[in-house]
CSV table of C-alpha atoms and ligand atoms in Angstrom, one decimal:
chain,number,residue,atom,x,y,z
Q,295,UNK,CA,16.2,0.8,-0.9
Q,296,UNK,CA,14.6,0.0,-4.2
Q,297,UNK,CA,10.9,0.7,-4.6
Q,298,UNK,CA,8.5,-1.4,-6.6
Q,299,UNK,CA,7.0,-0.2,-9.9
Q,300,UNK,CA,3.4,-1.4,-10.3
Q,301,UNK,CA,2.5,-1.7,-14.0
Q,302,UNK,CA,-1.0,-1.0,-15.0
Q,303,UNK,CA,-3.0,-1.3,-18.3
Q,304,UNK,CA,-6.0,0.7,-19.5
Q,305,UNK,CA,-8.6,-0.8,-21.8
Q,306,UNK,CA,-10.6,2.0,-23.3
Q,307,UNK,CA,-9.4,5.6,-23.8
Q,308,UNK,CA,-12.7,7.4,-23.9
Q,309,UNK,CA,-13.9,10.1,-21.5
Q,310,UNK,CA,-12.9,8.3,-18.3
Q,311,UNK,CA,-9.7,6.7,-19.8
Q,312,UNK,CA,-8.4,10.0,-20.8
Q,313,UNK,CA,-9.2,11.4,-17.3
Q,314,UNK,CA,-7.2,8.6,-15.7
Q,315,UNK,CA,-4.2,9.3,-18.0
Q,316,UNK,CA,-4.4,13.0,-17.1
Q,317,UNK,CA,-4.4,12.2,-13.3
Q,318,UNK,CA,-1.6,9.7,-13.7
Q,319,UNK,CA,0.5,12.3,-15.5
Q,320,UNK,CA,-0.2,15.0,-12.9
Q,321,UNK,CA,0.4,12.6,-10.0
Q,322,UNK,CA,4.2,12.7,-10.0
Q,323,UNK,CA,6.0,12.4,-6.7
Q,324,UNK,CA,2.8,12.7,-4.6
Q,325,UNK,CA,1.4,9.6,-6.2
Q,326,UNK,CA,4.6,7.7,-5.7
Q,327,UNK,CA,4.7,8.8,-2.1
Q,328,UNK,CA,1.2,7.6,-1.5
Q,329,UNK,CA,1.8,4.3,-3.2
Q,330,UNK,CA,5.2,3.7,-1.6
Q,331,UNK,CA,6.5,2.8,-5.1
Q,332,UNK,CA,5.7,4.0,-8.6
Q,333,UNK,CA,2.9,3.4,-11.0
Q,334,UNK,CA,3.8,2.9,-14.6
Q,335,UNK,CA,1.3,2.9,-17.5
Q,336,UNK,CA,2.6,-0.2,-19.3
Q,337,UNK,CA,-0.1,-0.9,-21.9
Q,338,UNK,CA,-3.2,0.8,-23.4
Q,339,UNK,CA,-5.7,-0.8,-25.8
Q,340,UNK,CA,-8.4,0.9,-27.8
Q,341,UNK,CA,-10.4,-0.4,-30.7
Q,342,UNK,CA,-9.7,2.7,-32.8
Q,343,UNK,CA,-6.3,4.5,-32.5
Q,344,UNK,CA,-6.2,7.6,-30.3
Q,345,UNK,CA,-3.1,9.4,-31.6
Q,346,UNK,CA,-4.3,12.6,-29.8
Q,347,UNK,CA,-3.8,10.9,-26.4
Q,348,UNK,CA,-0.3,11.0,-24.9
Q,349,UNK,CA,0.0,7.4,-23.5
Q,350,UNK,CA,3.4,8.1,-21.9
Q,351,UNK,CA,5.2,5.5,-24.0
Q,352,UNK,CA,2.9,2.6,-23.1
Q,353,UNK,CA,2.4,-0.3,-25.5
Q,354,UNK,CA,-0.6,0.5,-27.6
Q,355,UNK,CA,-2.9,-2.3,-28.8
Q,356,UNK,CA,-6.1,-2.5,-30.9
Q,357,UNK,CA,-7.0,-5.7,-29.0
Q,358,UNK,CA,-8.1,-5.2,-25.4
Q,359,UNK,CA,-7.3,-8.9,-24.6
Q,360,UNK,CA,-3.6,-8.1,-25.3
Q,361,UNK,CA,-3.6,-6.2,-22.0
Q,362,UNK,CA,-5.2,-9.2,-20.1
Q,363,UNK,CA,-2.5,-11.4,-21.6
Q,364,UNK,CA,0.4,-9.0,-21.0
Q,365,UNK,CA,2.7,-10.5,-18.3
Q,366,UNK,CA,3.9,-7.0,-17.4
Q,367,UNK,CA,0.5,-5.8,-16.4
Q,368,UNK,CA,-0.6,-6.3,-12.8
Q,369,UNK,CA,-3.6,-4.1,-12.7
Q,370,UNK,CA,-6.1,-3.9,-15.6
Q,371,UNK,CA,-8.4,-0.9,-15.8
Q,372,UNK,CA,-11.6,-1.8,-17.7
Q,373,UNK,CA,-13.2,1.3,-19.3
Q,374,UNK,CA,-14.7,-0.1,-22.5
Q,375,UNK,CA,-18.2,-0.3,-21.0
Q,376,UNK,CA,-21.0,-2.7,-22.1
Q,377,UNK,CA,-21.6,-6.2,-20.9
Q,378,UNK,CA,-20.3,-8.5,-23.7
Q,379,UNK,CA,-16.6,-7.9,-24.5
Q,380,UNK,CA,-16.1,-6.2,-21.1
Q,381,UNK,CA,-17.4,-9.4,-19.3
Q,382,UNK,CA,-15.0,-11.6,-21.3
Q,383,UNK,CA,-12.2,-9.2,-20.8
Q,384,UNK,CA,-12.6,-9.0,-17.0
Q,385,UNK,CA,-12.9,-12.9,-16.8
Q,386,UNK,CA,-9.8,-13.2,-18.9
Q,387,UNK,CA,-7.9,-10.7,-16.8
Q,388,UNK,CA,-8.9,-12.3,-13.5
Q,389,UNK,CA,-8.0,-15.8,-14.8
Q,390,UNK,CA,-4.6,-14.4,-15.7
Q,391,UNK,CA,-4.1,-13.2,-12.1
Q,392,UNK,CA,-4.6,-9.5,-12.9
Q,393,UNK,CA,-6.2,-7.2,-10.4
Q,394,UNK,CA,-9.1,-5.4,-12.1
Q,395,UNK,CA,-10.5,-1.9,-11.6
Q,396,UNK,CA,-13.7,-1.0,-13.5
Q,397,UNK,CA,-16.2,1.8,-13.8
Q,398,UNK,CA,-18.7,-0.5,-15.4
Q,399,UNK,CA,-22.0,-0.6,-13.4
Q,400,UNK,CA,-23.9,-2.4,-16.1
Q,401,UNK,CA,-21.5,-5.3,-16.0
Q,402,UNK,CA,-21.4,-5.5,-12.3
Q,403,UNK,CA,-25.2,-5.1,-11.8
Q,404,UNK,CA,-25.7,-8.0,-14.3
Q,405,UNK,CA,-22.7,-10.3,-13.5
Q,406,UNK,CA,-21.2,-8.9,-10.3
Q,407,UNK,CA,-21.8,-12.1,-8.2
Q,408,UNK,CA,-20.1,-14.3,-10.7
Q,409,UNK,CA,-17.2,-11.9,-11.3
Q,410,UNK,CA,-16.6,-11.1,-7.6
Q,411,UNK,CA,-16.6,-14.8,-6.8
Q,412,UNK,CA,-14.0,-15.4,-9.6
Q,413,UNK,CA,-11.8,-12.6,-8.2
Q,414,UNK,CA,-11.9,-14.2,-4.7
Q,415,UNK,CA,-11.2,-17.6,-6.2
Q,416,UNK,CA,-8.2,-16.2,-8.1
Q,417,UNK,CA,-7.0,-14.2,-5.1
Q,418,UNK,CA,-7.1,-10.9,-6.9
Q,419,UNK,CA,-9.2,-7.7,-6.5
Q,420,UNK,CA,-12.1,-6.5,-8.6
Q,421,UNK,CA,-12.9,-2.9,-7.5
Q,422,UNK,CA,-15.5,-0.5,-8.7
Q,423,UNK,CA,-15.5,2.9,-6.9
Q,424,UNK,CA,-16.1,4.7,-10.2
Q,425,UNK,CA,-19.2,2.6,-11.0
Q,426,UNK,CA,-21.5,4.5,-8.6
Q,427,UNK,CA,-21.9,8.3,-8.3
Q,428,UNK,CA,-18.8,9.3,-10.3
Q,429,UNK,CA,-16.3,11.1,-8.0
Q,430,UNK,CA,-18.1,10.6,-4.7
Q,431,UNK,CA,-16.2,7.9,-2.8
Q,432,UNK,CA,-19.5,6.2,-1.8
Q,433,UNK,CA,-18.4,2.5,-2.3
Q,434,UNK,CA,-15.5,2.8,0.1
Q,435,UNK,CA,-17.8,4.8,2.5
Q,436,UNK,CA,-20.4,2.1,2.6
Q,437,UNK,CA,-18.0,-0.8,2.5
Q,438,UNK,CA,-15.4,0.4,4.9
Q,439,UNK,CA,-16.1,3.7,6.7
Q,440,UNK,CA,-19.7,2.7,7.7
Q,441,UNK,CA,-18.8,-1.0,8.5
Q,442,UNK,CA,-19.7,-0.4,12.2
Q,443,UNK,CA,-23.3,0.6,11.4
Q,444,UNK,CA,-26.5,-1.2,10.3
Q,445,UNK,CA,-27.6,0.8,7.2
Q,446,UNK,CA,-31.4,1.3,7.2
Q,447,UNK,CA,-31.8,3.3,3.9
Q,448,UNK,CA,-29.9,4.7,1.0
Q,449,UNK,CA,-31.4,7.3,-1.2
Q,450,UNK,CA,-29.6,9.2,-3.8
Q,451,UNK,CA,-29.4,11.3,-6.9
Q,452,UNK,CA,-27.2,8.8,-8.8
Q,453,UNK,CA,-27.5,9.8,-12.4
Q,454,UNK,CA,-25.7,13.0,-13.3
Q,455,UNK,CA,-27.3,13.3,-16.7
Q,456,UNK,CA,-30.8,13.1,-15.2
Q,457,UNK,CA,-30.0,15.7,-12.5
Q,458,UNK,CA,-28.5,18.0,-15.1
Q,459,UNK,CA,-31.6,17.7,-17.3
Q,460,UNK,CA,-34.0,18.4,-14.4
Q,461,UNK,CA,-31.9,21.4,-13.1
Q,462,UNK,CA,-31.7,23.0,-16.6
Q,463,UNK,CA,-35.4,22.5,-17.2
Q,464,UNK,CA,-36.2,24.0,-13.8
Q,465,UNK,CA,-33.8,26.9,-13.9
Q,466,UNK,CA,-33.9,28.0,-17.5
Q,467,UNK,CA,-37.1,26.4,-18.9
Q,468,UNK,CA,-35.0,24.4,-21.5
Q,469,UNK,CA,-36.3,21.6,-23.5
Q,470,UNK,CA,-35.5,18.0,-22.4
Q,471,UNK,CA,-33.9,16.9,-25.7
Q,472,UNK,CA,-31.8,20.1,-25.9
Q,473,UNK,CA,-30.3,19.5,-22.4
Q,474,UNK,CA,-29.8,15.8,-23.0
Q,475,UNK,CA,-27.8,16.7,-26.2
Q,476,UNK,CA,-25.6,19.0,-24.0
Q,477,UNK,CA,-25.1,16.3,-21.4
Q,478,UNK,CA,-23.9,14.0,-24.2
Q,479,UNK,CA,-21.5,16.6,-25.5
Q,480,UNK,CA,-20.1,17.2,-21.9
Q,481,UNK,CA,-19.4,13.4,-21.5
Q,482,UNK,CA,-22.0,12.9,-18.8
Q,483,UNK,CA,-24.4,10.6,-20.6
Q,484,UNK,CA,-23.9,7.0,-21.5
Q,485,UNK,CA,-22.9,6.1,-25.1
Q,486,UNK,CA,-26.6,5.2,-25.5
Q,487,UNK,CA,-28.4,7.8,-23.3
Q,488,UNK,CA,-31.5,5.6,-23.1
Q,489,UNK,CA,-30.2,4.2,-19.8
Q,490,UNK,CA,-29.8,7.7,-18.3
Q,491,UNK,CA,-33.3,8.7,-19.4
Q,492,UNK,CA,-35.3,5.5,-18.5
Q,493,UNK,CA,-33.7,5.0,-15.0
Q,494,UNK,CA,-31.7,1.9,-15.9
Q,495,UNK,CA,-28.3,3.5,-15.1
Q,496,UNK,CA,-29.6,4.6,-11.7
Q,497,UNK,CA,-31.1,1.2,-11.1
Q,498,UNK,CA,-27.8,-0.5,-11.8
Q,499,UNK,CA,-26.0,1.8,-9.4
Q,500,UNK,CA,-28.7,1.2,-6.8
Q,501,UNK,CA,-28.2,-2.5,-7.1
Q,502,UNK,CA,-24.5,-2.1,-6.3
Q,503,UNK,CA,-25.1,0.3,-3.4
Q,504,UNK,CA,-27.9,-1.8,-1.8
Q,505,UNK,CA,-25.9,-5.0,-2.2
Q,506,UNK,CA,-23.0,-3.4,-0.3
Q,507,UNK,CA,-25.2,-1.6,2.3
Q,508,UNK,CA,-27.3,-4.7,3.1
Q,509,UNK,CA,-24.9,-7.5,2.4
Q,510,UNK,CA,-27.3,-8.8,-0.2
Q,511,UNK,CA,-27.5,-10.5,-3.6
Q,512,UNK,CA,-29.7,-8.4,-5.7
Q,513,UNK,CA,-30.8,-9.0,-9.3
Q,514,UNK,CA,-30.2,-6.2,-11.8
Q,515,UNK,CA,-34.0,-6.3,-12.7
Q,516,UNK,CA,-35.1,-6.0,-9.0
Q,517,UNK,CA,-35.6,-2.2,-8.7
Q,518,UNK,CA,-38.8,-0.6,-9.8
Q,519,UNK,CA,-38.0,1.9,-12.5
Q,520,UNK,CA,-39.6,5.2,-13.7
Q,521,UNK,CA,-37.5,7.5,-15.9
Q,522,UNK,CA,-36.6,11.1,-15.6
Q,523,UNK,CA,-38.5,11.6,-18.9
Q,524,UNK,CA,-41.8,11.2,-17.0
Q,525,UNK,CA,-41.4,14.7,-15.5
Q,526,UNK,CA,-43.1,17.5,-17.5
Q,527,UNK,CA,-42.0,21.2,-17.1
Q,528,UNK,CA,-45.4,22.0,-15.5
Q,529,UNK,CA,-44.7,19.5,-12.7
Q,530,UNK,CA,-41.4,21.2,-11.9
Q,531,UNK,CA,-43.3,24.5,-11.6
Q,532,UNK,CA,-46.2,23.2,-9.6
Q,533,UNK,CA,-43.9,21.3,-7.2
Q,534,UNK,CA,-42.0,24.5,-6.6
Q,535,UNK,CA,-45.2,26.3,-5.9
Q,536,UNK,CA,-46.0,23.7,-3.2
Q,537,UNK,CA,-42.5,24.0,-1.7
Q,538,UNK,CA,-40.9,21.0,-3.3
Q,539,UNK,CA,-38.2,20.2,-5.8
Q,540,UNK,CA,-38.3,17.2,-8.1
Q,541,UNK,CA,-35.2,14.9,-8.1
Q,542,UNK,CA,-34.7,11.6,-9.8
Q,543,UNK,CA,-33.8,9.3,-6.9
Q,544,UNK,CA,-32.7,5.7,-6.3
Q,545,UNK,CA,-34.1,4.5,-3.0
Q,546,UNK,CA,-33.2,1.3,-1.1
Q,547,UNK,CA,-34.8,0.7,2.3
Q,548,UNK,CA,-34.5,-2.2,4.7
Q,549,UNK,CA,-37.9,-3.4,6.0
Q,550,UNK,CA,-38.6,-6.2,8.5
Q,551,UNK,CA,-38.2,-9.1,6.1
Q,552,UNK,CA,-37.5,-7.5,2.7
Q,553,UNK,CA,-35.9,-4.7,0.8
Q,554,UNK,CA,-37.6,-1.8,-1.0
Q,555,UNK,CA,-35.7,-0.9,-4.2
Q,556,UNK,CA,-37.0,1.8,-6.5
Q,557,UNK,CA,-35.8,4.5,-8.9
Q,558,UNK,CA,-38.2,7.3,-9.8
Q,559,UNK,CA,-38.7,11.1,-10.0
Q,560,UNK,CA,-39.5,12.2,-6.4
Q,561,UNK,CA,-40.9,15.4,-4.9
Q,562,UNK,CA,-38.6,16.4,-1.9
Q,563,UNK,CA,-39.3,19.3,0.5
Q,564,UNK,CA,-37.0,22.2,-0.7
Q,565,UNK,CA,-35.6,22.6,2.8
Q,566,UNK,CA,-33.9,19.2,2.6
Q,567,UNK,CA,-30.2,19.5,1.6
Q,568,UNK,CA,-30.6,16.8,-1.1
Q,569,UNK,CA,-33.2,19.0,-2.8
Q,570,UNK,CA,-30.6,21.7,-3.4
Q,571,UNK,CA,-28.2,19.3,-5.2
Q,572,UNK,CA,-28.2,20.6,-8.8
Q,573,UNK,CA,-26.6,20.1,-12.2
Q,574,UNK,CA,-24.4,17.1,-12.8
Q,575,UNK,CA,-23.8,16.7,-9.0
Q,576,UNK,CA,-24.9,13.5,-7.4
Q,577,UNK,CA,-25.8,13.0,-3.7
Q,578,UNK,CA,-26.2,9.9,-1.6
Q,579,UNK,CA,-28.1,10.1,1.7
Q,580,UNK,CA,-27.4,7.2,4.0
Q,581,UNK,CA,-29.3,6.5,7.2
Q,582,UNK,CA,-27.3,4.2,9.5
Q,583,UNK,CA,-27.6,3.0,13.1
Q,584,UNK,CA,-24.5,4.7,14.5
Q,585,UNK,CA,-23.9,7.8,12.4
Q,586,UNK,CA,-27.5,8.7,11.8
Q,587,UNK,CA,-28.1,10.6,8.5
Q,588,UNK,CA,-25.2,11.2,6.2
Q,589,UNK,CA,-25.2,13.1,2.9
Q,590,UNK,CA,-22.3,12.7,0.4
Q,591,UNK,CA,-22.4,15.2,-2.5
Q,592,UNK,CA,-20.1,15.6,-5.5
Q,593,UNK,CA,-19.7,15.4,-9.3
Q,594,UNK,CA,-21.6,12.3,-10.5
Q,595,UNK,CA,-20.2,12.0,-14.0
Q,596,UNK,CA,-17.5,13.4,-16.3
Q,597,UNK,CA,-13.9,12.7,-17.1
Q,598,UNK,CA,-11.9,13.8,-14.2
Q,599,UNK,CA,-14.3,13.1,-11.3
Q,600,UNK,CA,-14.8,9.5,-12.5
Q,601,UNK,CA,-11.1,9.1,-13.1
Q,602,UNK,CA,-10.6,10.3,-9.5
Q,603,UNK,CA,-12.6,7.3,-8.3
Q,604,UNK,CA,-10.7,4.9,-10.7
Q,605,UNK,CA,-7.4,6.2,-9.3
Q,606,UNK,CA,-8.6,5.6,-5.7
Q,607,UNK,CA,-8.9,1.9,-6.5
Q,608,UNK,CA,-5.7,1.8,-8.5
Q,609,UNK,CA,-3.7,3.5,-5.7
Q,610,UNK,CA,-5.2,1.3,-3.0
Q,611,UNK,CA,-4.2,-1.9,-4.9
Q,612,UNK,CA,-0.8,-0.5,-5.9
Q,613,UNK,CA,-0.1,0.4,-2.3
Q,614,UNK,CA,-0.6,-3.2,-1.2
Q,615,UNK,CA,1.5,-4.5,-4.1
Q,616,UNK,CA,4.3,-2.1,-3.4
Q,617,UNK,CA,4.4,-3.3,0.2
Q,618,UNK,CA,4.3,-6.9,-1.0
Q,619,UNK,CA,1.0,-7.4,0.8
Q,620,UNK,CA,-2.1,-9.2,-0.4
Q,621,UNK,CA,-4.8,-6.6,-1.3
Q,622,UNK,CA,-8.3,-7.2,0.1
Q,623,UNK,CA,-10.0,-9.5,-2.4
Q,624,UNK,CA,-13.5,-9.1,-1.0
Q,625,UNK,CA,-15.2,-6.7,-3.5
Q,626,UNK,CA,-18.3,-6.6,-1.3
Q,627,UNK,CA,-16.5,-6.3,2.0
Q,628,UNK,CA,-17.4,-9.9,2.8
Q,629,UNK,CA,-17.0,-13.1,0.8
Q,630,UNK,CA,-19.6,-13.0,-2.0
Q,631,UNK,CA,-20.8,-16.6,-1.0
Q,632,UNK,CA,-22.0,-15.2,2.4
Q,633,UNK,CA,-24.4,-12.6,0.9
Q,634,UNK,CA,-28.0,-13.0,1.9
Q,635,UNK,CA,-30.9,-13.1,-0.6
Q,636,UNK,CA,-33.7,-10.9,0.8
Q,637,UNK,CA,-37.2,-10.7,-0.7
Q,638,UNK,CA,-37.9,-7.5,-2.6
Q,639,UNK,CA,-41.1,-5.7,-1.7
Q,640,UNK,CA,-43.5,-5.5,-4.6
Q,641,UNK,CA,-43.9,-1.9,-5.7
Q,642,UNK,CA,-47.7,-2.2,-5.3
Q,643,UNK,CA,-47.1,-2.6,-1.6
Q,644,UNK,CA,-44.7,0.4,-1.3
Q,645,UNK,CA,-46.3,3.5,0.4
Q,646,UNK,CA,-45.5,7.1,-0.1
Q,647,UNK,CA,-47.3,10.4,-0.3
Q,648,UNK,CA,-48.3,11.4,-3.8
Q,649,UNK,CA,-48.5,14.4,-6.2
Q,650,UNK,CA,-51.3,14.2,-8.7
Q,651,UNK,CA,-51.9,16.6,-11.7
Q,652,UNK,CA,-55.0,16.4,-13.8
Q,653,UNK,CA,-57.3,18.6,-15.9
Q,654,UNK,CA,-60.9,18.9,-14.7
Q,655,UNK,CA,-63.9,21.0,-15.6
Q,656,UNK,CA,-64.3,24.0,-13.4
Q,657,UNK,CA,-67.8,23.5,-12.1
Q,658,UNK,CA,-69.5,22.6,-8.8
Q,659,UNK,CA,-69.2,19.0,-7.6
Q,660,UNK,CA,-66.0,18.2,-9.6
Q,661,UNK,CA,-63.6,18.5,-6.6
Q,662,UNK,CA,-66.0,16.5,-4.4
Q,663,UNK,CA,-66.0,13.7,-7.0
Q,664,UNK,CA,-62.2,13.7,-7.2
Q,665,UNK,CA,-61.7,13.7,-3.5
Q,666,UNK,CA,-64.3,10.9,-3.1
Q,667,UNK,CA,-62.3,8.7,-5.5
Q,668,UNK,CA,-59.3,9.1,-3.2
Q,669,UNK,CA,-61.3,8.7,0.1
Q,670,UNK,CA,-62.8,5.4,-1.3
Q,671,UNK,CA,-59.3,4.1,-1.0
Q,672,UNK,CA,-58.5,5.6,2.3
Q,673,UNK,CA,-56.3,8.4,0.9
Q,674,UNK,CA,-56.4,11.8,2.5
Q,675,UNK,CA,-55.5,15.1,0.8
Q,676,UNK,CA,-52.7,17.2,2.2
Q,677,UNK,CA,-53.0,20.2,-0.2
Q,678,UNK,CA,-54.8,21.2,-3.4
Q,679,UNK,CA,-54.2,23.8,-6.0
Q,680,UNK,CA,-56.9,24.6,-8.6
Q,681,UNK,CA,-55.6,27.0,-11.3
Q,682,UNK,CA,-58.0,29.8,-12.2
Q,683,UNK,CA,-60.5,29.4,-15.0
Q,684,UNK,CA,-59.2,30.4,-18.4
Q,685,UNK,CA,-61.3,31.4,-21.4
Q,686,UNK,CA,-59.0,29.4,-23.6
Q,687,UNK,CA,-59.4,26.2,-21.7
Q,688,UNK,CA,-62.4,24.0,-21.3
Q,689,UNK,CA,-60.7,22.3,-18.3
Q,690,UNK,CA,-58.3,23.7,-15.6
Q,691,UNK,CA,-55.2,22.1,-14.1
Q,692,UNK,CA,-55.8,20.6,-10.6
Q,693,UNK,CA,-52.8,19.6,-8.4
Q,694,UNK,CA,-53.1,17.5,-5.3
Q,695,UNK,CA,-50.7,16.3,-2.6
Q,696,UNK,CA,-52.0,13.3,-0.8
Q,697,UNK,CA,-51.2,11.6,2.5
Q,698,UNK,CA,-49.2,8.3,2.5
Q,699,UNK,CA,-50.9,5.5,0.6
Q,700,UNK,CA,-49.7,2.3,-1.0
Q,701,UNK,CA,-49.1,2.3,-4.8
Q,702,UNK,CA,-52.0,-0.2,-5.3
Q,703,UNK,CA,-54.4,2.2,-3.6
Q,704,UNK,CA,-53.4,5.3,-5.5
Q,705,UNK,CA,-53.5,3.4,-8.8
Q,706,UNK,CA,-57.1,2.3,-8.1
Q,707,UNK,CA,-58.1,5.8,-7.1
Q,708,UNK,CA,-56.5,7.2,-10.3
Q,709,UNK,CA,-58.4,4.8,-12.5
Q,710,UNK,CA,-61.6,6.0,-10.9
Q,711,UNK,CA,-60.6,9.7,-11.3
Q,712,UNK,CA,-59.7,9.2,-15.0
Q,713,UNK,CA,-63.2,7.6,-15.5
Q,714,UNK,CA,-65.0,10.7,-14.3
Q,715,UNK,CA,-66.7,12.6,-17.2
Q,716,UNK,CA,-65.5,15.9,-15.8
Q,717,UNK,CA,-61.8,14.9,-15.9
Q,718,UNK,CA,-59.9,14.9,-19.2
Q,719,UNK,CA,-57.0,12.7,-20.0
Q,720,UNK,CA,-54.6,10.8,-17.8
Q,721,UNK,CA,-53.6,11.8,-14.3
Q,722,UNK,CA,-49.9,12.5,-13.8
Q,723,UNK,CA,-48.7,10.8,-10.6
Q,724,UNK,CA,-45.3,11.3,-8.8
Q,725,UNK,CA,-44.1,10.1,-5.5
Q,726,UNK,CA,-43.4,12.5,-2.6
Q,727,UNK,CA,-40.7,11.6,0.0
Q,728,UNK,CA,-40.6,13.8,3.1
Q,729,UNK,CA,-37.6,11.9,4.6
M,234,HSE,N1,-24.2,8.5,-17.5
M,234,HSE,C1,-23.8,8.4,-16.1
M,234,HSE,C2,-24.5,9.6,-15.4
M,234,HSE,C3,-22.3,8.5,-16.0
M,234,HSE,O1,-25.0,10.5,-16.0
M,234,HSE,O2,-24.6,9.6,-14.1
M,234,HSE,C4,-21.8,8.3,-14.6
M,234,HSE,O3,-22.1,7.0,-14.2
């Protein structure tokens, strides 16, 4: 019996592209066995030549559209990133009847609905396991493995660079910029790391995860965003003293008639497993009606882990093609036309407990004035640390943990605290989630 050869093309041979080639080269017989045929790298395209990469005899183009137009290629892997050329490339490939696998969360957060609909119309797949949480198979988990559940919330560490930065700052007292430079050198950060730092990368991934989990259409701009750069080393230390770790989380919660979507640094009790997930690891915690609470942990960025996720999609499509079967063309698990459009809860209405840090004069009545500002807005205090007086400082740090309160109430209380003559400078404010 002859077995089918599925021909693939890769656009972009950067960190992830090179990882995919390495896994293909290592795959050998095991890969063919799983596919029920063989996978051949037929074509690669990179803007600048990459003579150092062994492309296994594939055609080598400078123009990525040559892969979309190549009649030999059945599956195109888009790894060029960005939302301009990549969008045109994916459209061109889908229109030419190619199945597409991508790691591009920015592209799908911005244009997913249009591209998924085009794939369905053309009868081809557009798959994106590698776009969220690197090597963790969370897309397949939410789309397929948890299909028998109603998901109530998804909360995760979904930016490896941010987690690496917080971990190194906490463990070794390293400077933010120094750790970010190392994350870039290790291939964790985006080409422009602004998106890792300001929460945009995590927000894009949250949009994809929440769309799948809740069967919803969600705009890329919908999540509230606060970056990992809003965490000072002092906050990491004080949080630890209070029994918490700070993690940068993406959180999506189903409410009665709306969705909460937010990305921000979060204090988490250190006893929670997700609080112990360090370095470039990602973690996604899912609460669902049947399974209860689930925590998926694994490498969230880097060449081989992300390539592992790309290969999962390639093998899944290749397996169908090798068996002469139609692969599942529903990128979101259901037809994209049937997705709902829920309201998004305004961040001012979202409640959590709060961590506040401020500098205040160490004299009688100051604490009472601060607590009054909070109680005016119905906010109780859970714990309070006042650092001892220091001869060198006119004011001393005060750290408070509050009970749950809506964002609007804490912002009003903070404005009153900042206006107190005995308090100097702005109040640092972070959310606390006790899960
Ligand atoms: N820059 C991303 C991160 C890469 O650090 O998580 C993986 O999406």
